[in-house]
Tab-separated table of N, CA and C in Angstrom:
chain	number	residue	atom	x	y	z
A	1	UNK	N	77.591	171.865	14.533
A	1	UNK	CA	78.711	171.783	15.439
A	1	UNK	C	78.238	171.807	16.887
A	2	UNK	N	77.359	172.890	17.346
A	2	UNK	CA	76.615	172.917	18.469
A	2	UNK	C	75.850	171.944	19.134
A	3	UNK	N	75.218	170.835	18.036
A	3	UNK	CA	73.785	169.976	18.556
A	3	UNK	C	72.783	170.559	18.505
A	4	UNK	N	72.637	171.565	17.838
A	4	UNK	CA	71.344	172.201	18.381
A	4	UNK	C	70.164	171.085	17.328
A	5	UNK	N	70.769	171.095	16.582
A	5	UNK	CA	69.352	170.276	15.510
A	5	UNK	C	68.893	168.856	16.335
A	6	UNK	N	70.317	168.004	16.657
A	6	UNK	CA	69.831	166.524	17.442
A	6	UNK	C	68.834	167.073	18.637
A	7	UNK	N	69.169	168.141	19.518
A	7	UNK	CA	68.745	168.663	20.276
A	7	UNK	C	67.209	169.136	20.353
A	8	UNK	N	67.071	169.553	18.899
A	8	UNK	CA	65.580	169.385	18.815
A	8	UNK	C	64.920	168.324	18.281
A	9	UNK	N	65.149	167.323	17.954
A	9	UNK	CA	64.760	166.108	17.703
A	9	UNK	C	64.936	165.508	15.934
A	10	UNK	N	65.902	166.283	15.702
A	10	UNK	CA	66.626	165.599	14.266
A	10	UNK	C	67.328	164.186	14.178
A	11	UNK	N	67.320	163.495	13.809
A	11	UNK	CA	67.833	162.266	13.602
A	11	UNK	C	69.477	162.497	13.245
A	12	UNK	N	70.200	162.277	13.881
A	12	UNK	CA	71.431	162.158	13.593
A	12	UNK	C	71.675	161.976	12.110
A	13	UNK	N	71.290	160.793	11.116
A	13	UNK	CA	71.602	160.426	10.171
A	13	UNK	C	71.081	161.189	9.114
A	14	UNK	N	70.013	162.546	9.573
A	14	UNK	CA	69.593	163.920	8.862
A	14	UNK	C	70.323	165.209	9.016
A	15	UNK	N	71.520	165.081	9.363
A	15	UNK	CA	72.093	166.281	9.795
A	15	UNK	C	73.480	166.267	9.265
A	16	UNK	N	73.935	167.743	8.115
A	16	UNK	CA	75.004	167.429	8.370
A	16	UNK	C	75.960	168.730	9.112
A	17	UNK	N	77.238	168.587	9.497
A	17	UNK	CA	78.182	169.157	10.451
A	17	UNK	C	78.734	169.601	9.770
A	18	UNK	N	78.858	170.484	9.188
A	18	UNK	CA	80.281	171.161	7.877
A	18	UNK	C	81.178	171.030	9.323
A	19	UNK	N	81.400	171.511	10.343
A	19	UNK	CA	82.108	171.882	10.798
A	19	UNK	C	82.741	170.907	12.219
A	20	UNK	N	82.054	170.069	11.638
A	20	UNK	CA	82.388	168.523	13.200
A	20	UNK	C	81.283	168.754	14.064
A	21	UNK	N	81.499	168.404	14.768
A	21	UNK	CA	80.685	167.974	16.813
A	21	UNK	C	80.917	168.086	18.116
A	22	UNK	N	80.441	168.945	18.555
A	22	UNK	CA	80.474	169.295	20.083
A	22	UNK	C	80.619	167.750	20.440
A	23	UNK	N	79.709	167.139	20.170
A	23	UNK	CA	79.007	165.793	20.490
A	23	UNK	C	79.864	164.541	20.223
A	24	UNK	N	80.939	164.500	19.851
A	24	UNK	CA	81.704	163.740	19.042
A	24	UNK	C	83.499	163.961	19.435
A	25	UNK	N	84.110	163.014	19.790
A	25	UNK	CA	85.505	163.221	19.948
A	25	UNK	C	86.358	162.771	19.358
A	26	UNK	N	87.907	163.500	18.680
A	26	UNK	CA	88.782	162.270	18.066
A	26	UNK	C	90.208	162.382	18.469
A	27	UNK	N	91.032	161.232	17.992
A	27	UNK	CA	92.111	161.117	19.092
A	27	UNK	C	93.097	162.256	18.348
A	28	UNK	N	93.897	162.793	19.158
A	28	UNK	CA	95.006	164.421	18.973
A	28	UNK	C	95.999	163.355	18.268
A	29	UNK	N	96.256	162.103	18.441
A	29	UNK	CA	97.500	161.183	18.230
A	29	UNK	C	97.329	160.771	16.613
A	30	UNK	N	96.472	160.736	16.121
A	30	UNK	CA	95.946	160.602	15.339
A	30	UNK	C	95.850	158.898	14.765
A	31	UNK	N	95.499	158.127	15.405
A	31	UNK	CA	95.467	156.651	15.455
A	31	UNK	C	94.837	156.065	14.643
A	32	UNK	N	93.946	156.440	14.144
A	32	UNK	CA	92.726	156.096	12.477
A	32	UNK	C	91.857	155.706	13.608
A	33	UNK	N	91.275	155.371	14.869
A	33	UNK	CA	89.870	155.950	14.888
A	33	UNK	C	89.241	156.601	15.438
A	34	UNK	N	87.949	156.187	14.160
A	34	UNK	CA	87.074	157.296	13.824
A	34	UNK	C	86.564	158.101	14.871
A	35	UNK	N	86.261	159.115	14.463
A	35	UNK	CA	85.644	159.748	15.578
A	35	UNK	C	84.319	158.900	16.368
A	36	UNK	N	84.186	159.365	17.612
A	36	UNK	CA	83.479	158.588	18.865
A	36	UNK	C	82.606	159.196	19.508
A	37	UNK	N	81.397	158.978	19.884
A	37	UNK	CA	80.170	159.775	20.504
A	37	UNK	C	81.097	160.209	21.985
A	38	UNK	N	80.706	161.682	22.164
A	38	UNK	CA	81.229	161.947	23.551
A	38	UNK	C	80.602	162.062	24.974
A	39	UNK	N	79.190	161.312	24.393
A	39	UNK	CA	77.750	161.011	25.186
A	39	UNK	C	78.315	160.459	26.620
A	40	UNK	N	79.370	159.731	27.097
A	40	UNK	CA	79.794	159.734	28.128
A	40	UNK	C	80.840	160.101	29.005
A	41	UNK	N	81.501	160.901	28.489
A	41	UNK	CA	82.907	161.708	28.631
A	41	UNK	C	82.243	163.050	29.421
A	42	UNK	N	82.640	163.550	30.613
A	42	UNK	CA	82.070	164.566	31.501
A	42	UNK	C	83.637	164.790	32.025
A	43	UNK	N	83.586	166.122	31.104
A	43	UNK	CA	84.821	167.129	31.608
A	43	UNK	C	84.646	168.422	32.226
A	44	UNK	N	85.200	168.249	33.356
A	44	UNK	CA	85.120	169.407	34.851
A	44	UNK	C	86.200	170.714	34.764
A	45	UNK	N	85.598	171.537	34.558
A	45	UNK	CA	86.506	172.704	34.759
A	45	UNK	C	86.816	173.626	35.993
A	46	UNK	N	88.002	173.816	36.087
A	46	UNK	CA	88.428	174.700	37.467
A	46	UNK	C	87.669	176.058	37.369
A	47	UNK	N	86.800	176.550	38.261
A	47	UNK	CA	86.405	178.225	38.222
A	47	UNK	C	87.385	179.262	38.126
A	48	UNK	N	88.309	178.297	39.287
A	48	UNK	CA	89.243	179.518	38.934
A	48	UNK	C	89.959	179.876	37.893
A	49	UNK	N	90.540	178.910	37.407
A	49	UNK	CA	91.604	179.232	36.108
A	49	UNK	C	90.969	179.031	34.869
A	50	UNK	N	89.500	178.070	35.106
A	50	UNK	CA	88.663	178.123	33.653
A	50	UNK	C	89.663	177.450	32.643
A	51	UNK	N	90.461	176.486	33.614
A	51	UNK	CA	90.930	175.035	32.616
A	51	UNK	C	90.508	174.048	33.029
A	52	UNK	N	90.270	173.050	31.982
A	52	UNK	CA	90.078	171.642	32.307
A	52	UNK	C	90.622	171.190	33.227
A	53	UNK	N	89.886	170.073	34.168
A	53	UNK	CA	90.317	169.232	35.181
A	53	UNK	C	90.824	167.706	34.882
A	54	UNK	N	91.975	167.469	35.130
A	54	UNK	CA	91.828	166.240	35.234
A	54	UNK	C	90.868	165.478	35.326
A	55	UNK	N	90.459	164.230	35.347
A	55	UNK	CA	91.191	163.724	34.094
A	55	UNK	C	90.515	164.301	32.630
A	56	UNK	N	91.464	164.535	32.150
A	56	UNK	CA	91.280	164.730	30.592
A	56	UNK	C	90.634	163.643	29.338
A	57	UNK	N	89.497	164.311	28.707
A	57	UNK	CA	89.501	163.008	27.492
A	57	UNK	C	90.594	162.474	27.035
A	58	UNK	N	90.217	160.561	26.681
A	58	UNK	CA	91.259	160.032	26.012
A	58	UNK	C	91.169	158.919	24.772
A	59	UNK	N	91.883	158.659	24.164
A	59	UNK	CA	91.506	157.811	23.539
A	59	UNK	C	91.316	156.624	23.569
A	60	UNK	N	90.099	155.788	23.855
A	60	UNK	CA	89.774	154.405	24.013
A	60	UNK	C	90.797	153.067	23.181
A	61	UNK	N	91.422	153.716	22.448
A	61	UNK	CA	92.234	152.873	21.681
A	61	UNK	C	93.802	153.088	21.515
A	62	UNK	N	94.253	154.464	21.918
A	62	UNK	CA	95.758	154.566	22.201
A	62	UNK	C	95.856	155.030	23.679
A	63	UNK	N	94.833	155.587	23.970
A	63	UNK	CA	95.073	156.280	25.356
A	63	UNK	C	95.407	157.571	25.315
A	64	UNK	N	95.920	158.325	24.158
A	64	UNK	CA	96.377	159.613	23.917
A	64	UNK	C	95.276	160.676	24.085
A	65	UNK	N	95.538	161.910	24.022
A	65	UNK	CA	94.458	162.817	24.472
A	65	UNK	C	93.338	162.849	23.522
A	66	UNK	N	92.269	163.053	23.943
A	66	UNK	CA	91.214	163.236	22.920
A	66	UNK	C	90.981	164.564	22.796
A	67	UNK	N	90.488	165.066	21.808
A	67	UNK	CA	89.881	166.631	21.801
A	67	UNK	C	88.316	166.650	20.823
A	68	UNK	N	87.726	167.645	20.821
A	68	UNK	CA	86.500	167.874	20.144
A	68	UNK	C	86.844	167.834	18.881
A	69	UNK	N	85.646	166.750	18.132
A	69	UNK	CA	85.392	166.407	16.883
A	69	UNK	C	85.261	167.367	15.968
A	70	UNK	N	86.001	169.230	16.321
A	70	UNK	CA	85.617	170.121	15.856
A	70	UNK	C	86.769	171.092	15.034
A	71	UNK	N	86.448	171.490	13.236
A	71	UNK	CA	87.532	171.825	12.697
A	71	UNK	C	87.662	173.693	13.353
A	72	UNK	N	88.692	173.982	13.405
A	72	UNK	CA	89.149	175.048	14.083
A	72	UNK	C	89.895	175.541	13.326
A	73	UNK	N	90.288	177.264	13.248
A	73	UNK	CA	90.831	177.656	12.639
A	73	UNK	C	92.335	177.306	12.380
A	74	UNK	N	92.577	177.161	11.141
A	74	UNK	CA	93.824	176.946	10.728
A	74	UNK	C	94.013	175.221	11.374
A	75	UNK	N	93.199	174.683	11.667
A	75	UNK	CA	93.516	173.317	12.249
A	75	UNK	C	93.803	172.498	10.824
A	76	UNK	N	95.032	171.756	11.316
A	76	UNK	CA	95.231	170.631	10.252
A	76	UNK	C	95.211	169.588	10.732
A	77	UNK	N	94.460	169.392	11.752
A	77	UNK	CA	94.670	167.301	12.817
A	77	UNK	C	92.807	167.184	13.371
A	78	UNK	N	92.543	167.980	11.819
A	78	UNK	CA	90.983	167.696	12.087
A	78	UNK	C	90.571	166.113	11.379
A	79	UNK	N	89.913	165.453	12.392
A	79	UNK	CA	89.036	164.490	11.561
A	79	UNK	C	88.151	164.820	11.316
A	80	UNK	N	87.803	164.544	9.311
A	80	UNK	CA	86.790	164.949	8.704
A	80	UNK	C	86.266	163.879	8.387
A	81	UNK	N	86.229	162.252	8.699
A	81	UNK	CA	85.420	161.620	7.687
A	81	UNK	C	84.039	161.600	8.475
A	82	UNK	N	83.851	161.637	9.305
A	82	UNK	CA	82.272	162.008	10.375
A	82	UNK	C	81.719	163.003	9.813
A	83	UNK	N	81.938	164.322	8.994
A	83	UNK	CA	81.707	165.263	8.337
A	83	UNK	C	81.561	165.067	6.686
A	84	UNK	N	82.728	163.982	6.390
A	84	UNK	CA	82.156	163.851	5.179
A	84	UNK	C	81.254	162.596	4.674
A	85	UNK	N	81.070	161.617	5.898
A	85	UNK	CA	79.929	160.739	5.664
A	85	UNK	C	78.275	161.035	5.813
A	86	UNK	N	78.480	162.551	6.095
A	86	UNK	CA	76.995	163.662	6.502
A	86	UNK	C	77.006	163.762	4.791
A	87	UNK	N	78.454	164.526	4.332
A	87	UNK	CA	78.237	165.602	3.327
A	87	UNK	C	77.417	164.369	2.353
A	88	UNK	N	78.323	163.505	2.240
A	88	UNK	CA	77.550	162.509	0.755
A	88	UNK	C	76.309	161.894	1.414
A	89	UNK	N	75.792	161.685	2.876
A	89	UNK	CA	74.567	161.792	2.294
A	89	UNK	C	73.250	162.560	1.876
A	90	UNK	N	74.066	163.434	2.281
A	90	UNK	CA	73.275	164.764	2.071
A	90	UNK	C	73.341	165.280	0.410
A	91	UNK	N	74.315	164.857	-0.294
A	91	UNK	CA	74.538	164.826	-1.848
A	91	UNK	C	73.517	163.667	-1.968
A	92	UNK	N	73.279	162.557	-1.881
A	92	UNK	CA	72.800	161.666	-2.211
A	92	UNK	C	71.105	162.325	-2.436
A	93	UNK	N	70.822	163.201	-1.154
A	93	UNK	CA	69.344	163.276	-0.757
A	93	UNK	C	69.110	164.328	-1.943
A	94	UNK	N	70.255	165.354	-1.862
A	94	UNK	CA	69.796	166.733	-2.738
A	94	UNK	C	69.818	165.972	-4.440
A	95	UNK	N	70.481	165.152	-4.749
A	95	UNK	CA	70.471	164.285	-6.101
A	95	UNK	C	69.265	163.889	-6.174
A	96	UNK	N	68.552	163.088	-5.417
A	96	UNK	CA	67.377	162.227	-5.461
A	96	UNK	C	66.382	163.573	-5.766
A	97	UNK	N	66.332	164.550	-4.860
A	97	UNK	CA	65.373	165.595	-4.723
A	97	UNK	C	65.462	166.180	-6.531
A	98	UNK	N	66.513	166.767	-6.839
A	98	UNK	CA	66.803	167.040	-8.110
A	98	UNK	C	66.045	166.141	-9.329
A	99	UNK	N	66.504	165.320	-9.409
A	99	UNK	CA	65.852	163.617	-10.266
A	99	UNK	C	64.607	163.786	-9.879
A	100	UNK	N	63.627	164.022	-8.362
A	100	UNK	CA	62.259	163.830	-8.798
A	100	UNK	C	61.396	165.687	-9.681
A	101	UNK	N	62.463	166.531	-9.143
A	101	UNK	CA	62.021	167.402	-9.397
A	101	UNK	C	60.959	168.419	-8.506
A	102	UNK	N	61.966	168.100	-7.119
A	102	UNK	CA	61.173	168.084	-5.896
A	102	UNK	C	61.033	170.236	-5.865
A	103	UNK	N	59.864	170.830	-5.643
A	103	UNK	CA	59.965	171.817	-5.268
A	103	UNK	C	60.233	172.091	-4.161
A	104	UNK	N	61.439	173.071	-3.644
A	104	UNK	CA	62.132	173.078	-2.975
A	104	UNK	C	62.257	174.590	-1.866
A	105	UNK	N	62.764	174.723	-0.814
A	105	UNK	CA	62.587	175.724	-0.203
A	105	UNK	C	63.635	175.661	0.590
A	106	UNK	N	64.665	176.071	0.644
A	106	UNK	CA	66.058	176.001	1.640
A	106	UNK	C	65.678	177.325	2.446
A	107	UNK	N	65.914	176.518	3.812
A	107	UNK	CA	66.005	177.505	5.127
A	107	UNK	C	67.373	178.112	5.197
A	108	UNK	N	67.805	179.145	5.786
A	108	UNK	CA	69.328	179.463	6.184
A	108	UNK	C	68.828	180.245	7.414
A	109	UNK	N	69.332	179.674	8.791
A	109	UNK	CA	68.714	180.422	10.087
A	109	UNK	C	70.123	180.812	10.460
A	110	UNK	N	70.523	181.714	10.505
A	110	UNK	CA	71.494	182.547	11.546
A	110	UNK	C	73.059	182.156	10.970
A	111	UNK	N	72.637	182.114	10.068
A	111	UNK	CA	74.347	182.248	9.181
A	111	UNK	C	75.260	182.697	8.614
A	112	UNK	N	76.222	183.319	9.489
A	112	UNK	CA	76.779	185.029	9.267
A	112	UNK	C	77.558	184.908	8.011
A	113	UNK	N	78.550	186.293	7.677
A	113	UNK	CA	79.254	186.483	6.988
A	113	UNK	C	80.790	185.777	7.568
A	114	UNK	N	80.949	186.161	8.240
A	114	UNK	CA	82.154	185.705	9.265
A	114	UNK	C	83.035	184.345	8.546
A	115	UNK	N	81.966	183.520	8.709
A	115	UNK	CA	82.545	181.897	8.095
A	115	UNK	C	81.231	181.061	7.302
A	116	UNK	N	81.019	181.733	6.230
A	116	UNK	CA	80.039	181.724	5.240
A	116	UNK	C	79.823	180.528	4.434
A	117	UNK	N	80.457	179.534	4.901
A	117	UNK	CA	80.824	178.338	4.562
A	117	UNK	C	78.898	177.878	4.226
A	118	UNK	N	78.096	178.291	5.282
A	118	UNK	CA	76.650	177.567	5.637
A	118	UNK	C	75.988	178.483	4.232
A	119	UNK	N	76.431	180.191	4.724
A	119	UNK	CA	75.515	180.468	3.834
A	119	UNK	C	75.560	180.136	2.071
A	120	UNK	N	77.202	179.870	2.311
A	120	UNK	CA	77.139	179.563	0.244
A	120	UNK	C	76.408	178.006	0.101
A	121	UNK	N	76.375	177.546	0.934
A	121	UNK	CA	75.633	176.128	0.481
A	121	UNK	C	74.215	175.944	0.557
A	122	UNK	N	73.933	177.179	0.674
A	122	UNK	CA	71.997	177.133	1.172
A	122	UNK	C	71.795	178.134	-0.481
A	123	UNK	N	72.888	179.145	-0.596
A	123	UNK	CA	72.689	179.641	-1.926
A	123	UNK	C	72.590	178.657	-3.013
A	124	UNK	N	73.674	177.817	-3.176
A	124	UNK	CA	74.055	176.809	-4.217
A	124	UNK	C	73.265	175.509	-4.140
A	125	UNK	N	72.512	175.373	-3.156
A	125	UNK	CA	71.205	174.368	-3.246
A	125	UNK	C	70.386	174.924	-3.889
A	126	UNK	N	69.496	176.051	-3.115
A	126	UNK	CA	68.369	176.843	-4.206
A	126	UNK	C	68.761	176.798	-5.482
A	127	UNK	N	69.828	177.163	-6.100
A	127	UNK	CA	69.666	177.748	-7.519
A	127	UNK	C	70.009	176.595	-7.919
A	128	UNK	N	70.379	175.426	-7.424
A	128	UNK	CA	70.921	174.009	-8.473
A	128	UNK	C	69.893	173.088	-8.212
A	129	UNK	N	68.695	173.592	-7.043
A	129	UNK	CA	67.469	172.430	-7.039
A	129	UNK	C	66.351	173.608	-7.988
A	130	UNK	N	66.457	174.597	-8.140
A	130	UNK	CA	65.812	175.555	-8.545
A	130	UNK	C	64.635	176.196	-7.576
A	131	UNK	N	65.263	175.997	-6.395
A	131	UNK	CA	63.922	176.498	-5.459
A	131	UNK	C	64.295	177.875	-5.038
A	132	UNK	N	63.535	178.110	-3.896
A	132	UNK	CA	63.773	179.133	-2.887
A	132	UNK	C	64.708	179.180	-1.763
A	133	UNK	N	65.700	180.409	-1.384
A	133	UNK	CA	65.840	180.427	-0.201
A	133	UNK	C	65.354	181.557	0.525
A	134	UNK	N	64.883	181.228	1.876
A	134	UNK	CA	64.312	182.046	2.787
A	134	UNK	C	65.882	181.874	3.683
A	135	UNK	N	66.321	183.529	3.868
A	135	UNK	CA	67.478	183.574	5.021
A	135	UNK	C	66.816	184.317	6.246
A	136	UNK	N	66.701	183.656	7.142
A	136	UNK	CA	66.232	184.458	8.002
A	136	UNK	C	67.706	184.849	9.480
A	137	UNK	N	68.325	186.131	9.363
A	137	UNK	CA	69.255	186.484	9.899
A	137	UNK	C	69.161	188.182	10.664
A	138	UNK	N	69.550	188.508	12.033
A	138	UNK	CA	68.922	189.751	12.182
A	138	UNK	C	69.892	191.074	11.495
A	139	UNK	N	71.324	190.191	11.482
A	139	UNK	CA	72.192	191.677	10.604
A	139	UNK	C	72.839	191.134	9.053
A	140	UNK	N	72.787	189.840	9.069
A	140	UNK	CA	73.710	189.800	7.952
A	140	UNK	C	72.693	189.409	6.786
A	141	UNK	N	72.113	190.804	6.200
A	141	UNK	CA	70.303	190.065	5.827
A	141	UNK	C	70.500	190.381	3.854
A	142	UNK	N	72.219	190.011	3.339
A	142	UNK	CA	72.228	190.243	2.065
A	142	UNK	C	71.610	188.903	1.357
A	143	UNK	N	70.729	188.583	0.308
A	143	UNK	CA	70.231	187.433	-0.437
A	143	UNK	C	70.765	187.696	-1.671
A	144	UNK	N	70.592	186.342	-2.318
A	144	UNK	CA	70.856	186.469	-4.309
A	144	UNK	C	69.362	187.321	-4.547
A	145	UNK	N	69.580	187.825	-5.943
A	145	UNK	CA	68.042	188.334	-6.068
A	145	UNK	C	67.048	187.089	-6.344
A	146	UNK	N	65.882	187.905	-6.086
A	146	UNK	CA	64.767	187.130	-6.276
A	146	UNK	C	64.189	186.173	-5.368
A	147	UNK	N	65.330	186.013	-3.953
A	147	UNK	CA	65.293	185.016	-2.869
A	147	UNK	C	65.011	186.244	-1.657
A	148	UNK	N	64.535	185.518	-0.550
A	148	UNK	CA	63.997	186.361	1.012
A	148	UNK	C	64.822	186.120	1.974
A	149	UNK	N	64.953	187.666	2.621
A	149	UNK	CA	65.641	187.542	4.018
A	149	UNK	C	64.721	188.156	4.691
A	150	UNK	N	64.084	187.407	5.947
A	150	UNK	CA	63.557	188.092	7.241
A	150	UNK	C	64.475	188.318	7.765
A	151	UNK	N	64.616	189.435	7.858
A	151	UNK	CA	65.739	190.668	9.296
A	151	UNK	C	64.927	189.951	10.750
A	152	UNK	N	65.121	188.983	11.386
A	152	UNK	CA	65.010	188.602	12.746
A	152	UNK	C	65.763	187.631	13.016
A	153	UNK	N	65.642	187.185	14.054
A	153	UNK	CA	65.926	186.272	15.226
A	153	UNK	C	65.291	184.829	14.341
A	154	UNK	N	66.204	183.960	14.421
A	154	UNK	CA	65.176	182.662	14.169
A	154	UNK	C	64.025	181.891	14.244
A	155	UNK	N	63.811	182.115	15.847
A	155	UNK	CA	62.850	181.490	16.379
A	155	UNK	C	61.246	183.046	15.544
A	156	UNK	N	61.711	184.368	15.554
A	156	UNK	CA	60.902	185.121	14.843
A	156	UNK	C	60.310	184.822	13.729
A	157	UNK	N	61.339	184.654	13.083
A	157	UNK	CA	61.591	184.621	11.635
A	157	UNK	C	60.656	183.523	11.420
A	158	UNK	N	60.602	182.190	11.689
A	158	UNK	CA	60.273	180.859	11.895
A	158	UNK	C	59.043	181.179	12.074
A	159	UNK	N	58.318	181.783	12.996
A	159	UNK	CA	56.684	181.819	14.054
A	159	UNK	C	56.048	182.623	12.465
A	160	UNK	N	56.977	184.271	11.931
A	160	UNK	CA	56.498	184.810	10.889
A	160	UNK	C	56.069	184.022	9.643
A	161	UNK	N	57.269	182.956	9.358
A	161	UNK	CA	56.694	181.842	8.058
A	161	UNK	C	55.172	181.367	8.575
A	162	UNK	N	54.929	180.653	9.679
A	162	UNK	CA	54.079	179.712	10.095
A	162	UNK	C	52.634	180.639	10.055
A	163	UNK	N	53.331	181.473	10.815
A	163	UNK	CA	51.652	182.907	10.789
A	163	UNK	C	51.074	182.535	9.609
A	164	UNK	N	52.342	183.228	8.305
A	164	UNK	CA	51.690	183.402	7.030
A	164	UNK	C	51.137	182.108	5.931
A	165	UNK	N	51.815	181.113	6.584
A	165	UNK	CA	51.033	179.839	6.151
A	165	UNK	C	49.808	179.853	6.805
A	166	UNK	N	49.231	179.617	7.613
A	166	UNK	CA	48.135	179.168	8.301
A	166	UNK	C	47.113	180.169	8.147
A	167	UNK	N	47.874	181.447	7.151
A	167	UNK	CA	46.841	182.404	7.282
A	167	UNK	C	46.374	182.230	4.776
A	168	UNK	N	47.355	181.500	4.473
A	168	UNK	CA	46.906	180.344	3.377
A	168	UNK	C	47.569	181.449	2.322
């Protein structure tokens, strides 16, 4: 939802969004289209009141307001097919991986209890590719048995894997 993965140099077409895109806008009117890169849309906020400035995103095709490509609580005027053209290919990849019999290692970096949506799908990969998950989280550090949680910070957690590889 953040960008942080494109941000570090993930390929868009490797990533998926359970939850939409900072990065991504769709129309409030609901017009059928699809959601739209928001790579040139620069919205100014007042200091003082810490609302948006005129002009407001819009939609290139009705003109109606645009808002973030992002599902929100209790939202029902979310566009999901940008989210669900991630999910199947990301089914597609975990299928293929399955079929070769790929040994497997699912990361889960910083994925609370709160909206657990990330962490049940990093559980339900491991045990249906039959691999590992490593959760690396600094409070919410419960695992299935037999799987690892490093109690840190990501970027920790991350440097600790690499140590212990290189050290064989």
């Amino acid at each position: 939802m953040d960008a942080q993965f494109q941000r570090a140099g993930f390929h868009e077409e490797r990533v998926e969004e359970c939850h939409g895109s900072i990065l991504h806008l769709q129309c409030l009117k609901g017009c059928d289209l699809p959601p739209w890169s928001a790579a040139q849309t620069a919205v100014s906020v007042d200091v003082e009141t810490l609302r948006a400035a005129e002009p407001l995103p819009a939609c290139p095709r009705c003109g109606g307001l645009a808002r973030p490509n992002i599902l929100m609580f209790g939202d029902l005027g979310w566009d999901s097919s940008r989210a669900n053209e991630q999910r199947e290919r990301l089914a597609e990849w975990l299928e293929e991986l399955g079929q070769r019999r790929a040994r497997v290692v699912v990361l889960c970096l910083g994925a609370g209890t709160a909206i657990p949506s990330v962490r049940f799908h990093a559980e339900r990969t491991a045990r249906r590719l039959g691999g590992a998950l490593i959760r690396i989280n600094p409070r919410d550090t419960w695992v299935p048995t037999g799987q690892i949680c490093l109690e840190s910070g990501a970027l920790a957690g991350l440097s600790a894997i690499e140590a212990a590889l290189a050290q064989g």
